[in-house]
CSV table of C-alpha atoms and ligand atoms in Angstrom, one decimal:
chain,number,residue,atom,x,y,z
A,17,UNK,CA,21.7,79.3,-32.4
A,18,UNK,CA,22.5,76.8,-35.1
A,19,UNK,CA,24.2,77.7,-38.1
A,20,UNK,CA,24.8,75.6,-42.0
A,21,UNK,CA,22.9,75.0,-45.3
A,22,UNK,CA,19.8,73.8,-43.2
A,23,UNK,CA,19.1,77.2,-41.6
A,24,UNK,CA,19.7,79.0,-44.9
A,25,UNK,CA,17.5,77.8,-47.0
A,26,UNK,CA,13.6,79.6,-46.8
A,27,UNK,CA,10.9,78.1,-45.0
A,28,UNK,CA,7.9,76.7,-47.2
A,29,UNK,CA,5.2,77.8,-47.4
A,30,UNK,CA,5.2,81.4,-49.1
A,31,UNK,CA,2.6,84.2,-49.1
A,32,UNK,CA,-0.3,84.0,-51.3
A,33,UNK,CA,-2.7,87.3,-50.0
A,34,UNK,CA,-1.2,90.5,-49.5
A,35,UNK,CA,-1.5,92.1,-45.7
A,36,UNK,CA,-4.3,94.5,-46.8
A,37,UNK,CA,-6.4,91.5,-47.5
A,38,UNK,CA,-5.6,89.8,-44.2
A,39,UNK,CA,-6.5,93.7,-42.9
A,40,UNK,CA,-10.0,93.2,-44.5
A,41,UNK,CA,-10.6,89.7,-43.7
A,42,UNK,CA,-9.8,90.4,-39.9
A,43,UNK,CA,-11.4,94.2,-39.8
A,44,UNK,CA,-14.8,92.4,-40.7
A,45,UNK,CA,-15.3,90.5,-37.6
A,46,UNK,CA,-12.6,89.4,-34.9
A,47,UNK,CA,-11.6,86.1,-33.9
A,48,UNK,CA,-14.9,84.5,-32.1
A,49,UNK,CA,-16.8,87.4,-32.4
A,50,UNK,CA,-19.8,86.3,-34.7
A,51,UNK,CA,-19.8,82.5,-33.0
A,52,UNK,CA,-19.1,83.6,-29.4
A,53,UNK,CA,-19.5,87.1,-28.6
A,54,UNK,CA,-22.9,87.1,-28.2
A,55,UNK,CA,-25.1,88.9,-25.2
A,56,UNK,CA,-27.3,92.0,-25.3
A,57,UNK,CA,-24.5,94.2,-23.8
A,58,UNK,CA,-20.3,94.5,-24.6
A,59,UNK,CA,-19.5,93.2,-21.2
A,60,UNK,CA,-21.9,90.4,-21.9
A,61,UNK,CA,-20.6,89.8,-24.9
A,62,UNK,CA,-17.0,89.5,-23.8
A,63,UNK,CA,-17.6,87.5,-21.0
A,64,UNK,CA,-19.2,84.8,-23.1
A,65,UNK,CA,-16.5,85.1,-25.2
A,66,UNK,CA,-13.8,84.4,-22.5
A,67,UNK,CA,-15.6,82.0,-21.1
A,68,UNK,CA,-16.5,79.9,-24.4
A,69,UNK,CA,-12.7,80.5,-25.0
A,70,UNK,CA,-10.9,79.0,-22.1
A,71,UNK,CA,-13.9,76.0,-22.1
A,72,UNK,CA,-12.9,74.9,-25.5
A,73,UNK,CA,-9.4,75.8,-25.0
A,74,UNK,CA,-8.3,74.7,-21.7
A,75,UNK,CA,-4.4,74.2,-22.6
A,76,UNK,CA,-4.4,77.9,-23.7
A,77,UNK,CA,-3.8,79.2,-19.9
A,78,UNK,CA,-0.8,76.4,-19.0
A,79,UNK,CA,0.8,77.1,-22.6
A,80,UNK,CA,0.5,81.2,-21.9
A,81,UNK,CA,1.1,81.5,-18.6
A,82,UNK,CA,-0.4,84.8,-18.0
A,83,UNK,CA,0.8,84.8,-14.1
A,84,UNK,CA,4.3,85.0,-15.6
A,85,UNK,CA,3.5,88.5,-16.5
A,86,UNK,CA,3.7,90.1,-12.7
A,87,UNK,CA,6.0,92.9,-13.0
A,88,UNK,CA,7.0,92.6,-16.4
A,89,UNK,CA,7.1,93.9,-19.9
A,90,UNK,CA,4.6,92.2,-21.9
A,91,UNK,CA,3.9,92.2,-26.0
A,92,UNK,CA,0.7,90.8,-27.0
A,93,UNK,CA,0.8,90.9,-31.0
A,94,UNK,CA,-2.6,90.4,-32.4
A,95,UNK,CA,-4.5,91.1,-29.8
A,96,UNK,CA,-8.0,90.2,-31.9
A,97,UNK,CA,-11.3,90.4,-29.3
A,98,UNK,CA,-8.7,91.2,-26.2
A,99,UNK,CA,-9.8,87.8,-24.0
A,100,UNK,CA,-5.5,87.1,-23.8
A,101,UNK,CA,-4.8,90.6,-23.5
A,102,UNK,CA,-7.3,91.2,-20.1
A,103,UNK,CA,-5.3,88.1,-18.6
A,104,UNK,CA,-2.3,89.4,-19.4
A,105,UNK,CA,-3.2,92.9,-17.3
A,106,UNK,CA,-4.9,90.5,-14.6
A,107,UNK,CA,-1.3,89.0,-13.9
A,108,UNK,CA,-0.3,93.4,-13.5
A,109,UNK,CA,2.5,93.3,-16.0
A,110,UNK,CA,4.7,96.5,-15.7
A,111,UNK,CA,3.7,97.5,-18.6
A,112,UNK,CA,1.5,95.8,-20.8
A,113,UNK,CA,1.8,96.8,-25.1
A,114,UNK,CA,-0.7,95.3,-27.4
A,115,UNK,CA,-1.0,95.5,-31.5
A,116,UNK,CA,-3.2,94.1,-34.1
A,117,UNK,CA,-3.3,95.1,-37.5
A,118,UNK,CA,-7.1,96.0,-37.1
A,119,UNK,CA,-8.9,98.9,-35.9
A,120,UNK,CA,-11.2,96.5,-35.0
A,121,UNK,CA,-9.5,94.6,-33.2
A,122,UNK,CA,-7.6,97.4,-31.0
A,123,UNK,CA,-11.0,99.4,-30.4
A,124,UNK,CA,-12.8,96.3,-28.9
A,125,UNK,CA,-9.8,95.1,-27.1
A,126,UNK,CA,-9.3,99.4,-25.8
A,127,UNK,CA,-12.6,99.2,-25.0
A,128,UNK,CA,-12.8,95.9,-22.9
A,129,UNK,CA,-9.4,97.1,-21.0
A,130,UNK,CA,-10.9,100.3,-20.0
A,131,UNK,CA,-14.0,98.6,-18.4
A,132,UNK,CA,-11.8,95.9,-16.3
A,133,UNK,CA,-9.9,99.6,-15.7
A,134,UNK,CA,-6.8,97.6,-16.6
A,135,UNK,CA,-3.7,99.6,-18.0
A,136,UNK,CA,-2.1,99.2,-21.2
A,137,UNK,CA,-1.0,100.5,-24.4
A,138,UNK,CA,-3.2,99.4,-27.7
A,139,UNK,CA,-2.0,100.0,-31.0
A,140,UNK,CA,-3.1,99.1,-34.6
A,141,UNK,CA,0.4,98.0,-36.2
A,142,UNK,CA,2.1,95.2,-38.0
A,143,UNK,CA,3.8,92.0,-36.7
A,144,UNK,CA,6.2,92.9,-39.3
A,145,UNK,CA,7.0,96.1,-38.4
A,146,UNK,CA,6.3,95.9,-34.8
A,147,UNK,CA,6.2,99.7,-33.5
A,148,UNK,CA,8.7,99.4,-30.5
A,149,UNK,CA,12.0,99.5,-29.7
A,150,UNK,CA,14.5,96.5,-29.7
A,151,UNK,CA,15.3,94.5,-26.5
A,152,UNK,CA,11.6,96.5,-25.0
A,153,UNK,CA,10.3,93.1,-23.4
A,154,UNK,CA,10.4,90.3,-21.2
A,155,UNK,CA,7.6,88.5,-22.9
A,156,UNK,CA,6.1,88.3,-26.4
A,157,UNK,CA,3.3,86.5,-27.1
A,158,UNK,CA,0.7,85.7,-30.1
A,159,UNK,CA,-1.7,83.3,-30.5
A,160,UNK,CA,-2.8,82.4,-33.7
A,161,UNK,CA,-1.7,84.9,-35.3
A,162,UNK,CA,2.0,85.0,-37.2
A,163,UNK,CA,0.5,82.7,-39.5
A,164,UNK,CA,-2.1,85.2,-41.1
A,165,UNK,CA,0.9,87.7,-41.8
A,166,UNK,CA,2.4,87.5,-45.2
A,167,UNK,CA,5.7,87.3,-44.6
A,168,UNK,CA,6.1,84.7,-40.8
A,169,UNK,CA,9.7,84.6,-41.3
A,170,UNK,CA,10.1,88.3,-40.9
A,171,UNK,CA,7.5,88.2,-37.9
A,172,UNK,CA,9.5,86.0,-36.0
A,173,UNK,CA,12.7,88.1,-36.8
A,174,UNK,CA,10.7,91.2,-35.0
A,175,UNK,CA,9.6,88.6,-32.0
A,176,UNK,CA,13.2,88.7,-31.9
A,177,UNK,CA,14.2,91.7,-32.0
A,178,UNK,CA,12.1,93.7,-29.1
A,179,UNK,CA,12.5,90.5,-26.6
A,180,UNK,CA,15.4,90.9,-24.0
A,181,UNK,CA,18.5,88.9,-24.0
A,182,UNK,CA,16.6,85.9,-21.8
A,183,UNK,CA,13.1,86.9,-22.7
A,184,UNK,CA,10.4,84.6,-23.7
A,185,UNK,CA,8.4,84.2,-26.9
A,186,UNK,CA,5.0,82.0,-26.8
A,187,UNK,CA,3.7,81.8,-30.2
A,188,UNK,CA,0.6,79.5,-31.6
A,189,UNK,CA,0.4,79.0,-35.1
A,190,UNK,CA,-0.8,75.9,-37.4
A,191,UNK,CA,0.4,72.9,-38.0
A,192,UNK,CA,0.6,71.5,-41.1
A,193,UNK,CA,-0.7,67.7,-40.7
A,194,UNK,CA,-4.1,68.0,-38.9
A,195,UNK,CA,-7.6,66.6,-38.4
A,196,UNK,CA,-8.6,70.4,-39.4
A,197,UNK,CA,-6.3,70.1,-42.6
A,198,UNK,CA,-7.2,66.9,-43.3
A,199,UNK,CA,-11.2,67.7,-43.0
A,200,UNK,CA,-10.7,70.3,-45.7
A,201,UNK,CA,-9.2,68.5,-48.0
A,202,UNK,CA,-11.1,65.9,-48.2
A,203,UNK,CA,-14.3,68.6,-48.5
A,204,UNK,CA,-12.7,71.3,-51.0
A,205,UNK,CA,-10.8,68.5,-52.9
A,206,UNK,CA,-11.4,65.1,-52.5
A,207,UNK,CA,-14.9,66.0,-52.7
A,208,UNK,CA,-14.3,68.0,-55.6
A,209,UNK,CA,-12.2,65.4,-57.6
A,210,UNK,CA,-8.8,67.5,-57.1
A,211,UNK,CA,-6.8,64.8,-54.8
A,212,UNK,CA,-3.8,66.7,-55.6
A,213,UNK,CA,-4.5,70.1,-54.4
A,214,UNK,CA,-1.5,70.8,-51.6
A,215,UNK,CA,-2.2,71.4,-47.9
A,216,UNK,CA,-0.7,74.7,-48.2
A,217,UNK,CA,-3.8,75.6,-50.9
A,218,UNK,CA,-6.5,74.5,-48.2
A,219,UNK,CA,-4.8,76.4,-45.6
A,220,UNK,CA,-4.5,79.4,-47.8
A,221,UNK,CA,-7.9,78.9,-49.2
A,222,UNK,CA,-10.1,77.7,-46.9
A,223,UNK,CA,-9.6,78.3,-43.3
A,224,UNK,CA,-9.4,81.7,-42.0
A,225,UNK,CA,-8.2,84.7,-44.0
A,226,UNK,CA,-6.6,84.4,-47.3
A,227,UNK,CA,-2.9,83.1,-47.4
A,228,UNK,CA,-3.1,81.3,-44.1
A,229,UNK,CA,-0.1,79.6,-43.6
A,230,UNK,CA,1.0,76.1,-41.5
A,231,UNK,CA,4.5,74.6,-40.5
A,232,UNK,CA,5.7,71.6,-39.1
A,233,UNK,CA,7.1,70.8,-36.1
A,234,UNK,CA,10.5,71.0,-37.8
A,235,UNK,CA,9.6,74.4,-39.5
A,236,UNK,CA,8.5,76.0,-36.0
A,237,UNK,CA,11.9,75.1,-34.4
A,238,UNK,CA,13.4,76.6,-37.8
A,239,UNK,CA,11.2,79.6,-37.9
A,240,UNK,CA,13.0,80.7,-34.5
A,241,UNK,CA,16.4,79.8,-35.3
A,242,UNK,CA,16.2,81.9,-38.6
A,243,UNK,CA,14.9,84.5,-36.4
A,244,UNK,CA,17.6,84.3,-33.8
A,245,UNK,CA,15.5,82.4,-31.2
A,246,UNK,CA,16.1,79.3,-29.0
A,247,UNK,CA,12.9,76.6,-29.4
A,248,UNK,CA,12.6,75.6,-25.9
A,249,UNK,CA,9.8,73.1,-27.0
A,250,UNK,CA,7.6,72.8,-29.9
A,251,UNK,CA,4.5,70.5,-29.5
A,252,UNK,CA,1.5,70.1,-31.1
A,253,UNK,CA,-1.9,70.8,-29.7
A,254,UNK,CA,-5.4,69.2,-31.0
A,255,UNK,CA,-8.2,72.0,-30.8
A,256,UNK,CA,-11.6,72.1,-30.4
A,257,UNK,CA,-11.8,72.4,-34.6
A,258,UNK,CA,-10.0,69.0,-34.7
A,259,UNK,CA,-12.4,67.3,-32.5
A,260,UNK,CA,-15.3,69.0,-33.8
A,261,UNK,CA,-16.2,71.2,-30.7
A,262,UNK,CA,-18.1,74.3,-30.2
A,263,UNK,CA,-19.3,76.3,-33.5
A,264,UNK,CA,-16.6,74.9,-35.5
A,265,UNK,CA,-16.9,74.5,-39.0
A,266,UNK,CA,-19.2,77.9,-40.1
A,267,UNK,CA,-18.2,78.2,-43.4
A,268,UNK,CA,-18.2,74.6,-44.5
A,269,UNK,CA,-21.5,73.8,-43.3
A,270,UNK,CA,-23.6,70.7,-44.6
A,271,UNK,CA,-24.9,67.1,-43.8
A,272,UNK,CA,-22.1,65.3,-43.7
A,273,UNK,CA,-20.3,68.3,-41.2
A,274,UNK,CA,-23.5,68.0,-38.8
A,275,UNK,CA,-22.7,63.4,-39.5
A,276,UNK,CA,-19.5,64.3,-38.6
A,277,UNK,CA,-20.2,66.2,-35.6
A,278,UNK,CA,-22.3,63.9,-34.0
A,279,UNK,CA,-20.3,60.8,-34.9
A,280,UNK,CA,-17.0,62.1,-34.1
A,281,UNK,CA,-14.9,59.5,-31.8
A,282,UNK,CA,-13.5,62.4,-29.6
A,283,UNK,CA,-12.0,59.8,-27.0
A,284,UNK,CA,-10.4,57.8,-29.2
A,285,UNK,CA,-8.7,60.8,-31.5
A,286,UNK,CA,-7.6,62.4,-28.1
A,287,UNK,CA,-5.8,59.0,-27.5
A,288,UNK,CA,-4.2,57.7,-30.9
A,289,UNK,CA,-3.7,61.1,-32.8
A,290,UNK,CA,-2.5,63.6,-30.7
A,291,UNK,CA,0.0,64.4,-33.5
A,292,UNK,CA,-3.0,65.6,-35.9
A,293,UNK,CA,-3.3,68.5,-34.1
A,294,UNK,CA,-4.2,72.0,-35.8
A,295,UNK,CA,-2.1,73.7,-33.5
A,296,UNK,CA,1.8,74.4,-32.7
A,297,UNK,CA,2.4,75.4,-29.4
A,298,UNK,CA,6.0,77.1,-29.8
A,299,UNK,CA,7.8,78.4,-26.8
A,300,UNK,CA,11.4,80.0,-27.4
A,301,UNK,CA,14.1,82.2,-25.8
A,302,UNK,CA,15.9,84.7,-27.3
A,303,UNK,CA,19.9,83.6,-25.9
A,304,UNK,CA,21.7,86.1,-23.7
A,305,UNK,CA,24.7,87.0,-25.5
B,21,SAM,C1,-7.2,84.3,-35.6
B,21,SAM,S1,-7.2,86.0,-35.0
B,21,SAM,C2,-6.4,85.8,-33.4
B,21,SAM,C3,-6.7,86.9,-32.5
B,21,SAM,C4,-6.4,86.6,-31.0
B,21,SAM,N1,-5.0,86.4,-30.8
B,21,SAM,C5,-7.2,85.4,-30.6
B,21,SAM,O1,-6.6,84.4,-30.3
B,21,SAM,O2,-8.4,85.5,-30.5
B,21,SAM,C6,-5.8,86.7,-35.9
B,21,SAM,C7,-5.5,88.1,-35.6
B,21,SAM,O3,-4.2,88.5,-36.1
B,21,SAM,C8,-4.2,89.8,-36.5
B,21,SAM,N2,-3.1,89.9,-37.5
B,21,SAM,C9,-3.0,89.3,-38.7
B,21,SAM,N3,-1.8,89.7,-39.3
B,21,SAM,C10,-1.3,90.6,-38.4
B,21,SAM,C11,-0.1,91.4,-38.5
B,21,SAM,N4,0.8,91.3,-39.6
B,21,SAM,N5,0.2,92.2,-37.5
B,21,SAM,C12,-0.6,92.3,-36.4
B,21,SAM,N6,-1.8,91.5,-36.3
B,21,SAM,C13,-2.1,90.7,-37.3
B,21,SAM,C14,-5.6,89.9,-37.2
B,21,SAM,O4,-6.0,91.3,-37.3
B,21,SAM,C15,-6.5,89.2,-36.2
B,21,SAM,O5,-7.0,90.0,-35.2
């Protein structure tokens, strides 16, 4: 794990929300829960969730790997509506631990387990302050989630921490330069007449809960080696957001979203700007001393 001034010096950006407004934000609806959980009854509903899900986000499987999790020790950490989690109790972990820092989240992803009568162990608790023991697992994965915590740095410390010497981390979060980014900013302040608000502003401001943060491809790698970790690749992903798919873009609705939407080159994005992706795929290993 590299050493020196460069891995000294803190990663930008900083916290802008405190963690009980990401609580609130997250504790009023889970991810995809108002635009995909929809159906008269729960197991309805989270089927069409799962299933809108892996349609939109077919790299999410190969990145995750769930069938790695046969006969291990698995961490989900922000577990959200529990799609990720079930798969990971498919693949009959032995044992499977999961947190979020909602109620909500635990109790629909509790109650979605208990139906597939898959085992596990659900807790609400904080990526910071993960509530297990060091050196606990084999695998630790979040998606979309480290981000949303104040303090990332200190998540990716814990990652760290309860993974085994040889253990595996797969962690998404955002990427700073994307179509997503760029979309807002030219909405919240091109539009607006404020060319000079920061990416880090539109992130924090207008995409998911408050203080949302994004890295580059260069922070990602140095998020892990701060943390203790060893990037074993850091790529960027383009999402369903970035190529205006599926119910993207609820809170920013207008004409010139549903222009965009129907005008959007998809194809041609998907070809030249792979790099404008919304999301960093980071897979690391914590080094066996
Ligand atoms: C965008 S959702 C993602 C949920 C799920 N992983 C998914 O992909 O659908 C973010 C989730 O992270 C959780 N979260 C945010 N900060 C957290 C923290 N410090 N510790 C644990 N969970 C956190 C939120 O409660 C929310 O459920």
């Amino acid at each position: 794990v590299a050493k020196g001034k460069y891995m000294e010096a803190p990663i930008s950006p900083v916290a802008t929300a405190t963690k009980s407004d990401v609580q609130a934000f997250w504790n009023k609806a889970s991810c995809g829960e108002e635009a995909y959980a929809q159906g008269d009854s729960d197991a309805e509903k989270w089927a069409r969730q799962a299933a809108e899900r892996y349609r939109l986000e077919p790299y999410l499987a190969k990145f995750a790997r769930f069938e790695e999790g046969a006969g291990k020790d698995v961490l989900e950490i922000g577990v959200g509506m529990g799609a990720d989690f079930q798969e990971w109790g498919k693949a009959k972990p032995r044992t499977l631990y999961g947190v979020d820092l909602t109620p909500r989240g635990v109790d629909h992803t509790r109650a979605r387990m208990a139906a597939a009568g898959l085992p596990c162990t659900l807790a609400v608790g904080d990526a910071e302050n993960l509530p297990v023991a060091d050196a606990a697992f084999d695998i630790v994965y979040a998606w979309g989630v480290l981000h949303h915590s104040p303090d990332t740095p200190k998540a990716f410390r814990e990652v760290a921490r309860v993974l085994r010497p040889g253990g595996v981390a797969r962690i998404m979060v955002y990427h700073t330069w994307s179509l997503t980014g760029l979309m807002l900013w030219v909405r919240y302040a091109l539009m607006k007449g404020k060319p000079f608000t920061r990416m880090r502003t539109i992130y924090s401001t207008y995409l998911e809960s408050p203080g949302t943060k994004a890295y580059t491809v260069a922070e990602g790698r140095k998020l892990c080696l701060q943390a203790g970790l060893v990037p074993v690749s850091v790529r960027i992903q383009l999402n369903h957001g970035d190529l205006l798919q599926g119910k993207v873009g609820q809170r920013h609705q207008g004409r010139l979203l549903s222009v965009a939407q129907a005008l959007w080159p998809r194809r041609l994005l998907k070809l030249v700007m792979p790099f404008l992706g919304l999301y960093l795929l980071i897979e690391a290993q914590k080094p066996v001393a």
